[in-house]
């Protein structure tokens, strides 16, 4: 739950980059190194014989590839903004390019608002996980002989915290620098987190404690998520199909948590209800997309903003669950 869901993308997300005027502009920019009066320094490659007397790093394949990536990125951005200016003068609205709305950059940040909110989500998950770690290992009683926690799901929530921080880290990187590698890392991390969150919801709600049973419950979901990530990375990065998969896994775990909150007598069920209801409302921002306001804030950025307080509430529930289960286990022992 509370993962950086990929943006909604169907046919309309490719309208901008299928525009012949835009495609011609990008092609000419990569060949000539400028868009109108704007010069693109990354597209100015020295002739082959000039490398002989150049610095060693300029002859490295990775450096050359990096310059090509920067050239393509710069050309796409300036051609996109030029095309959008022309369309605005004609009274036409913005369209998506390569699956994303036309955002205005701030320094190196291609989507500054989404990048900032992703970083804040990363910080909130780190604070939540750290407070949970301190609670279960230092504040709550430990088992006398093994010195392990009484809470049966400690390890699972630790993994969840690490996956959450990883997903929001790559979300921040992707919204800062958007190219093929960062896009795949962002999408793969989000899918991995959603899949694991679904597994965790099943294990906690059905109170699965035995390791063999946990493997049995987790195996089908883990197999599907792994296959889906491999499909996205090595076959086709299908935006529409990926959004459907993410929504099904997200809605599935929300239903599991909400049904459990309704029938259980958990002392922190109100926190769980609030977190689930808030997440369900926030997911509407991913379904009902709209262009960026003033070129900076779109529905996806607002989704990232909405998950910041929800993350605090979610970790608050997790800690309350740890306290509740620990007290229950201690009473059984006595």
Coordinates of C-alpha atoms in Angstrom, one line a residue:
X1 CA 0.0 0.0 0.0
X2 CA 1.1 3.6 -0.6
X3 CA 3.4 2.9 -3.5
X4 CA 4.3 5.3 -6.3
X5 CA 1.8 4.0 -8.8
X6 CA 2.8 4.5 -12.5
X7 CA 0.9 7.2 -14.4
X8 CA -2.3 6.2 -16.3
X9 CA -1.4 5.6 -19.9
X10 CA -3.4 4.3 -22.9
X11 CA -3.4 5.4 -26.5
X12 CA -3.7 9.1 -25.7
X13 CA -0.4 9.0 -23.9
X14 CA 1.4 8.6 -27.2
X15 CA -0.4 11.3 -29.1
X16 CA 2.3 13.9 -28.6
X17 CA 5.3 11.8 -29.6
X18 CA 3.4 10.6 -32.7
X19 CA 3.0 14.1 -33.9
X20 CA 5.0 14.4 -37.2
X21 CA 6.0 18.0 -36.4
X22 CA 7.4 17.0 -33.0
X23 CA 9.2 13.9 -34.5
X24 CA 10.8 16.0 -37.2
X25 CA 11.9 18.6 -34.7
X26 CA 13.6 15.9 -32.5
X27 CA 15.3 14.3 -35.5
X28 CA 16.7 17.7 -36.7
X29 CA 17.7 18.6 -33.2
X30 CA 19.7 15.4 -32.7
X31 CA 21.4 16.0 -36.1
X32 CA 22.1 19.8 -35.9
X33 CA 22.2 20.4 -32.1
X34 CA 19.7 23.2 -31.8
X35 CA 15.9 23.9 -31.6
X36 CA 15.3 27.3 -33.1
X37 CA 17.6 29.6 -31.3
X38 CA 18.3 27.1 -28.4
X39 CA 21.6 25.4 -28.7
X40 CA 21.9 21.8 -27.3
X41 CA 25.5 21.3 -26.3
X42 CA 25.1 17.6 -25.6
X43 CA 24.2 17.0 -29.3
X44 CA 27.5 18.4 -30.5
X45 CA 29.8 15.4 -31.0
X46 CA 33.4 15.9 -32.1
X47 CA 34.6 14.2 -35.3
X48 CA 36.1 10.7 -34.9
X49 CA 39.7 12.0 -35.3
X50 CA 39.2 14.6 -32.6
X51 CA 39.0 11.8 -29.9
X52 CA 42.8 11.1 -30.3
X53 CA 43.8 14.3 -28.5
X54 CA 40.8 14.5 -26.2
X55 CA 40.6 13.5 -22.5
X56 CA 40.5 9.8 -21.7
X57 CA 36.9 9.9 -20.3
X58 CA 35.6 11.4 -23.5
X59 CA 36.6 8.2 -25.3
X60 CA 34.8 5.9 -22.9
X61 CA 31.7 4.2 -24.4
X62 CA 29.6 5.0 -21.2
X63 CA 30.4 8.7 -21.6
X64 CA 29.5 8.7 -25.3
X65 CA 26.2 6.9 -24.4
X66 CA 25.5 9.3 -21.7
X67 CA 25.9 12.2 -24.1
X68 CA 23.5 10.6 -26.6
X69 CA 20.9 10.1 -23.8
X70 CA 21.3 13.7 -22.7
X71 CA 21.0 14.9 -26.3
X72 CA 17.8 12.9 -26.9
X73 CA 16.3 14.1 -23.6
X74 CA 17.2 17.8 -24.3
X75 CA 15.8 17.6 -27.8
X76 CA 12.6 16.0 -26.7
X77 CA 12.0 18.5 -24.0
X78 CA 12.7 21.7 -26.1
X79 CA 10.7 20.3 -29.1
X80 CA 7.8 19.4 -26.8
X81 CA 7.7 22.9 -25.2
X82 CA 8.0 24.5 -28.7
X83 CA 5.2 22.3 -30.0
X84 CA 3.0 23.0 -27.0
X85 CA 3.5 26.8 -27.4
X86 CA 2.4 26.5 -31.0
X87 CA -0.7 24.5 -30.1
X88 CA -1.6 26.9 -27.3
X89 CA -1.6 29.7 -29.8
X90 CA -4.0 27.7 -31.9
X91 CA -6.3 27.2 -28.9
X92 CA -5.5 23.5 -28.5
X93 CA -4.9 21.8 -25.1
X94 CA -1.8 19.9 -24.0
X95 CA -1.3 16.2 -24.8
X96 CA 1.1 13.6 -23.4
X97 CA 4.5 12.8 -24.8
X98 CA 6.1 9.4 -24.2
X99 CA 3.4 8.7 -21.6
X100 CA 3.8 12.0 -19.6
X101 CA 2.3 15.5 -19.6
X102 CA 4.5 18.4 -20.8
X103 CA 6.1 19.6 -17.5
X104 CA 8.2 22.7 -17.1
X105 CA 11.7 21.8 -15.8
X106 CA 13.4 23.4 -12.8
X107 CA 17.2 23.1 -13.2
X108 CA 17.7 19.3 -13.7
X109 CA 14.3 18.3 -12.2
X110 CA 12.0 17.3 -15.1
X111 CA 9.0 17.0 -12.8
X112 CA 10.1 19.1 -9.7
X113 CA 6.8 18.8 -7.7
X114 CA 6.5 15.0 -8.1
X115 CA 10.2 14.6 -7.4
X116 CA 9.9 16.6 -4.2
X117 CA 6.8 14.8 -3.0
X118 CA 8.5 11.4 -3.7
X119 CA 11.5 12.4 -1.6
X120 CA 9.1 13.4 1.2
X121 CA 7.4 10.0 1.0
X122 CA 10.8 8.4 1.2
X123 CA 11.6 10.4 4.3
X124 CA 8.2 9.5 5.9
X125 CA 8.8 5.8 5.2
X126 CA 12.3 6.0 6.7
X127 CA 11.0 7.7 9.8
X128 CA 8.1 5.2 10.1
X129 CA 10.3 2.2 9.7
X130 CA 13.0 3.5 12.1
X131 CA 10.4 4.2 14.8
X132 CA 8.9 0.7 14.2
X133 CA 12.4 -0.8 14.5
X134 CA 13.1 1.0 17.8
X135 CA 9.7 0.0 19.1
X136 CA 9.9 -3.7 18.5
X137 CA 13.5 -4.2 19.3
X138 CA 14.1 -1.7 22.2
X139 CA 10.8 -0.6 23.8
X140 CA 8.7 -3.8 23.7
X141 CA 9.6 -6.9 25.7
X142 CA 11.6 -9.6 23.9
X143 CA 11.4 -13.3 24.3
X144 CA 13.6 -14.3 27.3
X145 CA 15.6 -17.1 25.7
X146 CA 15.9 -16.1 22.0
X147 CA 15.8 -12.3 22.5
X148 CA 13.5 -12.2 19.5
X149 CA 10.4 -10.0 19.3
X150 CA 7.0 -11.4 20.3
X151 CA 5.5 -9.7 17.3
X152 CA 5.2 -12.5 14.6
X153 CA 5.3 -10.1 11.6
X154 CA 8.4 -8.0 12.5
X155 CA 10.6 -9.4 9.7
X156 CA 7.8 -9.0 7.2
X157 CA 7.3 -5.3 8.1
X158 CA 11.1 -4.7 7.9
X159 CA 11.1 -6.0 4.3
X160 CA 8.1 -3.8 3.6
X161 CA 9.9 -0.7 4.9
X162 CA 13.0 -1.4 2.7
X163 CA 10.8 -2.1 -0.4
X164 CA 8.9 1.1 0.3
X165 CA 12.0 3.2 0.6
X166 CA 13.5 1.7 -2.5
X167 CA 10.3 2.4 -4.5
X168 CA 10.1 6.0 -3.5
X169 CA 13.8 6.5 -4.0
X170 CA 13.5 5.4 -7.7
X171 CA 10.3 7.4 -8.0
X172 CA 12.2 10.6 -7.0
X173 CA 15.1 9.7 -9.4
X174 CA 12.7 9.0 -12.3
X175 CA 10.8 12.2 -11.8
X176 CA 14.1 14.0 -11.8
X177 CA 15.7 12.3 -14.7
X178 CA 13.4 10.4 -17.1
X179 CA 15.1 8.0 -19.4
X180 CA 14.7 4.3 -20.1
X181 CA 16.7 2.9 -17.2
X182 CA 15.2 5.1 -14.5
X183 CA 11.7 4.5 -15.9
X184 CA 12.1 0.7 -15.7
X185 CA 13.6 0.9 -12.2
X186 CA 10.7 3.1 -11.0
X187 CA 8.0 0.9 -12.5
X188 CA 9.6 -2.4 -11.4
X189 CA 10.1 -1.1 -7.8
X190 CA 6.5 0.1 -7.6
X191 CA 5.2 -3.3 -8.9
X192 CA 7.4 -5.2 -6.5
X193 CA 6.1 -3.1 -3.5
X194 CA 2.5 -3.6 -4.5
X195 CA 2.9 -7.3 -4.9
X196 CA 4.7 -7.7 -1.6
X197 CA 2.0 -5.5 0.1
X198 CA -0.7 -7.8 -1.2
X199 CA 1.2 -10.8 0.1
X200 CA 1.6 -9.1 3.5
X201 CA -2.1 -8.2 3.7
X202 CA -3.0 -11.8 3.2
X203 CA -0.5 -13.1 5.7
X204 CA -1.5 -10.6 8.4
X205 CA -5.3 -10.7 7.9
X206 CA -5.4 -14.5 7.9
X207 CA -2.9 -14.6 10.7
X208 CA -0.5 -16.9 8.9
X209 CA 2.5 -17.7 11.2
X210 CA 3.9 -20.9 10.0
X211 CA 6.8 -20.4 7.5
X212 CA 5.6 -23.2 5.1
X213 CA 2.1 -21.8 5.0
X214 CA 3.5 -18.3 4.3
X215 CA 5.5 -19.7 1.3
X216 CA 2.3 -21.4 0.0
X217 CA 0.3 -18.2 0.2
X218 CA 3.0 -16.0 -1.2
X219 CA 4.2 -18.2 -4.1
X220 CA 1.4 -17.5 -6.6
X221 CA 1.6 -13.8 -6.1
X222 CA 5.4 -13.7 -6.1
X223 CA 5.5 -15.8 -9.4
X224 CA 3.0 -13.4 -11.1
X225 CA 4.8 -10.3 -9.9
X226 CA 8.2 -11.6 -11.0
X227 CA 6.8 -12.6 -14.5
X228 CA 5.2 -9.2 -14.8
X229 CA 8.4 -7.3 -14.0
X230 CA 10.4 -9.4 -16.5
X231 CA 7.7 -8.7 -19.1
X232 CA 8.0 -4.9 -18.5
X233 CA 11.8 -4.9 -18.6
X234 CA 12.6 -7.4 -21.4
X235 CA 9.5 -7.6 -23.6
X236 CA 7.4 -4.5 -23.7
X237 CA 6.8 -1.6 -21.3
X238 CA 3.1 -1.7 -21.7
X239 CA 1.7 1.3 -19.7
X240 CA -1.9 0.4 -20.0
X241 CA -1.5 -3.3 -18.9
X242 CA 0.9 -2.3 -16.1
X243 CA -1.7 0.2 -14.8
X244 CA -4.4 -2.5 -14.8
X245 CA -2.1 -4.9 -12.9
X246 CA -1.2 -2.2 -10.3
X247 CA -4.8 -1.2 -9.8
X248 CA -5.9 -4.8 -9.3
X249 CA -3.2 -5.5 -6.7
X250 CA -3.9 -2.2 -5.0
X251 CA -7.7 -2.5 -4.9
X252 CA -7.3 -6.2 -3.8
X253 CA -5.3 -5.4 -0.7
X254 CA -7.5 -2.4 0.2
X255 CA -10.5 -4.8 0.1
X256 CA -8.7 -7.3 2.3
X257 CA -7.7 -4.7 4.9
X258 CA -11.1 -3.0 4.9
X259 CA -13.0 -6.3 5.3
X260 CA -10.7 -7.4 8.2
X261 CA -11.1 -4.0 9.9
X262 CA -14.9 -4.4 9.7
X263 CA -15.1 -7.8 11.3
X264 CA -12.1 -7.8 13.7
X265 CA -12.0 -6.1 17.1
X266 CA -8.5 -4.8 16.6
X267 CA -7.9 -1.7 18.9
X268 CA -6.4 0.2 16.0
X269 CA -9.0 -0.6 13.5
X270 CA -10.1 3.1 13.2
X271 CA -6.5 4.0 12.1
X272 CA -6.7 1.1 9.5
X273 CA -10.1 2.3 8.3
X274 CA -8.8 5.9 7.9
X275 CA -5.7 4.7 6.0
X276 CA -7.6 2.4 3.7
X277 CA -10.3 5.0 3.0
X278 CA -7.8 7.7 2.4
X279 CA -5.8 5.5 0.0
X280 CA -8.9 4.6 -1.9
X281 CA -9.8 8.3 -2.4
X282 CA -6.2 9.1 -3.4
X283 CA -6.2 6.4 -6.0
X284 CA -8.9 8.3 -7.8
X285 CA -6.2 10.8 -8.8
X286 CA -4.4 8.0 -10.7
X287 CA -7.6 7.1 -12.5
X288 CA -9.0 10.6 -13.3
X289 CA -5.9 12.3 -14.8
X290 CA -5.6 16.0 -15.8
X291 CA -2.9 18.2 -17.3
X292 CA -0.3 19.9 -15.1
X293 CA -1.5 23.2 -13.6
X294 CA 0.9 26.0 -14.6
X295 CA 3.1 23.2 -16.0
X296 CA 4.0 21.8 -12.6
X297 CA 1.2 20.0 -10.7
X298 CA -0.8 17.2 -12.2
X299 CA -3.0 14.4 -10.7
X300 CA 0.1 12.2 -10.3
X301 CA 1.9 14.9 -8.2
X302 CA -1.2 15.3 -6.0
X303 CA -1.3 11.5 -5.5
X304 CA 2.3 11.7 -4.2
X305 CA 1.3 14.5 -1.9
X306 CA -1.7 12.7 -0.6
X307 CA 0.4 9.6 0.4
X308 CA 2.6 11.7 2.7
X309 CA 0.1 11.9 5.7
X310 CA -1.3 8.5 4.8
X311 CA 2.2 7.0 5.2
X312 CA 2.4 8.4 8.7
X313 CA -1.0 7.0 9.6
X314 CA -0.1 3.6 8.1
X315 CA 3.1 3.2 10.1
X316 CA 1.1 4.3 13.2
X317 CA -1.3 1.4 12.6
X318 CA 1.7 -1.0 12.1
X319 CA 3.2 0.1 15.4
X320 CA -0.2 -0.2 17.2
X321 CA -0.5 -3.7 15.7
X322 CA 2.9 -4.6 17.1
X323 CA 1.9 -3.4 20.6
X324 CA -1.4 -5.3 20.4
X325 CA 0.1 -8.6 19.3
X326 CA 3.0 -8.4 21.7
X327 CA 0.6 -7.9 24.7
X328 CA -1.5 -10.7 23.4
X329 CA 1.5 -13.1 23.2
X330 CA 2.7 -12.1 26.6
X331 CA -0.7 -12.9 28.2
X332 CA -0.7 -16.3 26.5
X333 CA 2.7 -17.1 27.9
X334 CA 1.7 -16.1 31.4

